Coordinates of C-alpha atoms in Angstrom, one line a residue:
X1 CA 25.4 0.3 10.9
X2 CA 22.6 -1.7 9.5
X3 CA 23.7 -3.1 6.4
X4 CA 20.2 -3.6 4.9
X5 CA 19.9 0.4 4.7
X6 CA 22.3 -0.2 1.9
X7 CA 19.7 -2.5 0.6
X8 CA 16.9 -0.4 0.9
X9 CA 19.1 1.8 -1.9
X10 CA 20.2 -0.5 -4.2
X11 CA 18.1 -2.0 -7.4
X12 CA 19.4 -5.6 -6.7
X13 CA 17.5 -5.7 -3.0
X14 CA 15.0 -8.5 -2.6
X15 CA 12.2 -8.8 -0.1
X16 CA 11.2 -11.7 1.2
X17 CA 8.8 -12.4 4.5
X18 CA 10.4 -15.0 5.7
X19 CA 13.6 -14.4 5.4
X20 CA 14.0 -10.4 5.0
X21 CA 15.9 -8.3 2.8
X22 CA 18.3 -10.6 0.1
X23 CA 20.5 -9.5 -2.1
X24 CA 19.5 -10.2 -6.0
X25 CA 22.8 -11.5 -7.0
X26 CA 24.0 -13.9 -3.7
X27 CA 20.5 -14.6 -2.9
X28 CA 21.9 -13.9 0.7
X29 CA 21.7 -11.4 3.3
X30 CA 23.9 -8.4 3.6
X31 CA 27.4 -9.9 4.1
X32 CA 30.2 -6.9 3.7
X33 CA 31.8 -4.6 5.5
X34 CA 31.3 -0.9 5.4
X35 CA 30.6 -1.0 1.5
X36 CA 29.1 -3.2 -0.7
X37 CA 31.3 -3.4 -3.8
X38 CA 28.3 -5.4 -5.9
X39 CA 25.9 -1.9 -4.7
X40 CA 23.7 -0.8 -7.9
X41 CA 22.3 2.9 -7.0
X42 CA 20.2 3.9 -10.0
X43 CA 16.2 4.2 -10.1
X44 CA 15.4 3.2 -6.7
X45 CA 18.4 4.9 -5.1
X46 CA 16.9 8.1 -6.9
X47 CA 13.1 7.6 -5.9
X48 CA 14.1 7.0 -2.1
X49 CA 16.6 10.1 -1.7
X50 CA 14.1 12.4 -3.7
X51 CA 11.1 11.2 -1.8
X52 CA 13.0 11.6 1.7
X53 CA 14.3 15.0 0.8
X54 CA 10.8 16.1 -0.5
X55 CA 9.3 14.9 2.8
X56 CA 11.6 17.0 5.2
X57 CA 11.5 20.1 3.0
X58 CA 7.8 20.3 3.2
X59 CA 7.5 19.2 6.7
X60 CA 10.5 22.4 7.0
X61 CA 8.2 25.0 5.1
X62 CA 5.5 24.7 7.4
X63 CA 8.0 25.8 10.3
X64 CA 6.3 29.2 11.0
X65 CA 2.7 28.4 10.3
X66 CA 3.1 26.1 13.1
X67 CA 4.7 28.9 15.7
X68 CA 2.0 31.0 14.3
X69 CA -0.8 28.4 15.3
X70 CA 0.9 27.8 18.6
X71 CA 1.2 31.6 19.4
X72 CA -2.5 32.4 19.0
X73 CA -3.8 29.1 20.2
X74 CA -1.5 30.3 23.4
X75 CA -2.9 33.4 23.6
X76 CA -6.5 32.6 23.4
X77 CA -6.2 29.8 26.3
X78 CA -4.6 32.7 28.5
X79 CA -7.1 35.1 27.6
X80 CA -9.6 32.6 28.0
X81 CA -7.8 32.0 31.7
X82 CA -7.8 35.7 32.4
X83 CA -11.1 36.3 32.0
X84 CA -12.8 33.8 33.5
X85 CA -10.6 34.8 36.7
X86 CA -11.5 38.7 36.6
X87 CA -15.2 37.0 36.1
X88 CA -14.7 35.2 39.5
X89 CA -13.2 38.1 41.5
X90 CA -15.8 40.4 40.1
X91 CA -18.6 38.2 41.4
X92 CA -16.6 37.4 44.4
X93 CA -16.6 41.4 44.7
X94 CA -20.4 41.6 44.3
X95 CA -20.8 38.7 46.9
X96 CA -21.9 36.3 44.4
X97 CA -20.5 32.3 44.2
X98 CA -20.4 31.1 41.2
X99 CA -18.7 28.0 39.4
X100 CA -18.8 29.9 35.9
X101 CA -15.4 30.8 36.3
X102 CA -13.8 27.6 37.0
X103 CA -16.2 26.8 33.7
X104 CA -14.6 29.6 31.9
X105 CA -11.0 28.6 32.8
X106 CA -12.0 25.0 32.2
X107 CA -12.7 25.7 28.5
X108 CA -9.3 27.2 28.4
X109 CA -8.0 23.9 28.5
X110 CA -8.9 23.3 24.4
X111 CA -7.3 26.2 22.9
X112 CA -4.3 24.7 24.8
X113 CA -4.7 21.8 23.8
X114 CA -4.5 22.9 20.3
X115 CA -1.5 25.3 20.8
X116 CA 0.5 22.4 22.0
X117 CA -0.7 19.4 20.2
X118 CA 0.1 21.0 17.0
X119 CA 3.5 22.1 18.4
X120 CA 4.3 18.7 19.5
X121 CA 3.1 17.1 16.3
X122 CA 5.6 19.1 14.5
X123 CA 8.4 18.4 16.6
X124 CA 8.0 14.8 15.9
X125 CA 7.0 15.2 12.6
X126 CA 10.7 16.7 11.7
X127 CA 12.0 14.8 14.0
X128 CA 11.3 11.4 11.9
X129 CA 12.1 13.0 8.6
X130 CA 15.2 14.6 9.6
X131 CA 16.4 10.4 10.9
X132 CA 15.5 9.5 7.8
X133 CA 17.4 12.0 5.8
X134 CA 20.3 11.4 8.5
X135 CA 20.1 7.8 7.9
X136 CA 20.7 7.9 3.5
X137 CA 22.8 10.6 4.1
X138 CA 25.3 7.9 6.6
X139 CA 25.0 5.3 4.0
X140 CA 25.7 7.9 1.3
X141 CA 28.5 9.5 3.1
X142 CA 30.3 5.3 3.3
X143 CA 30.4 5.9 -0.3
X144 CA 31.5 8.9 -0.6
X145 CA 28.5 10.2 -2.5
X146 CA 27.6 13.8 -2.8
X147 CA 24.2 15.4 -4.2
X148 CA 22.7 18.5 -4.3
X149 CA 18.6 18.4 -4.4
X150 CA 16.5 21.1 -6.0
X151 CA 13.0 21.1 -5.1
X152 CA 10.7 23.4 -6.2
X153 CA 7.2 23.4 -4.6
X154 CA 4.1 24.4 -6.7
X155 CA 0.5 25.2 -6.4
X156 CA -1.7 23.2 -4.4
X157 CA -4.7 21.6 -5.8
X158 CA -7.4 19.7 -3.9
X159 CA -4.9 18.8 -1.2
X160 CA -2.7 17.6 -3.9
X161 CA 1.1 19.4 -3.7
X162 CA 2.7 19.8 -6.8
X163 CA 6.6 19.0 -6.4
X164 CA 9.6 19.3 -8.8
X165 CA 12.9 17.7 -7.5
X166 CA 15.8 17.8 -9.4
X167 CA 18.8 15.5 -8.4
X168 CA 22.1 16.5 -9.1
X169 CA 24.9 13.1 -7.6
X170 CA 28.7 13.2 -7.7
X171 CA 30.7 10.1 -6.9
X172 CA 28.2 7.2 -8.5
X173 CA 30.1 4.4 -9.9

């Protein structure tokens, strides 16, 4: 395990570019095994689990929305397909050439696009948050650290999401 994700937690982490992340007290790199028994998980330690937690629940809620968008999206590049193909064997039928069809189908290829762009963008999108929740969660579980999260999502205004968390921990020394 990366011993600087038990950094990334703790108040006493330092930042430096050249040399990375210190710790406060030794003014040294990580340097323990499993635990750190000098570890102080108070503000920072709250901000970064909250924040985290906030991130995948939202990312979560908008689950069906996405299936939703995909499903049309899906459905209006078939139809899109379908049609321009009875078009062609209609004017094939009536002894007419015509590339309009291929045009049709070819314009097929953006509701597609959508259906699976915003599909994929979702998969990743969970994909990073759940890593990062997976990744506190390790260094949480070394400690044998337990929390419960409560997050309450409100209206939105503006673009702006209103978000209540509250953070329950149990085995903080």
């Amino acid at each position: 395990m990366d011993l600087a994700r038990h950094c990334e937690l703790c108040d006493n982490q330092k930042i430096n570019l050249e040399v990375g992340t210190t710790c406060g007290l030794t003014e040294r790199k990580p340097e323990f095994n499993k635990t750190c028994s000098k570890i102080q998980l108070n503000e920072k330690f709250e901000k970064k689990l909250k924040s985290i937690n906030i991130e995948y629940e939202n990312i979560k809620r908008k689950e069906t929305l996405t299936y939703t968008y995909f499903a049309v999206y899906l459905l209006i590049g078939i139809a899109v397909i379908v049609s321009g193909y009875l078009l062609g064997k209609y004017a094939l039928n009536k002894s007419v050439i015509s590339t309009v069809p291929i045009i049709i189908m070819g314009a097929s290829l953006a509701p597609l696009g959508l259906a699976f762009g915003t599909l994929n963008n979702f998969r990743q999108s969970i994909q990073v948050a759940k890593n990062k929740k997976d990744k506190i969660d390790e260094v949480l579980n070394e400690y044998r650290i337990e929390y419960e999260i409560d997050i309450t999502f409100g209206e939105e205004i503006h673009g702006t999401q209103e978000v209540h968390a509250k953070l329950k921990t149990k085995g903080i020394r």
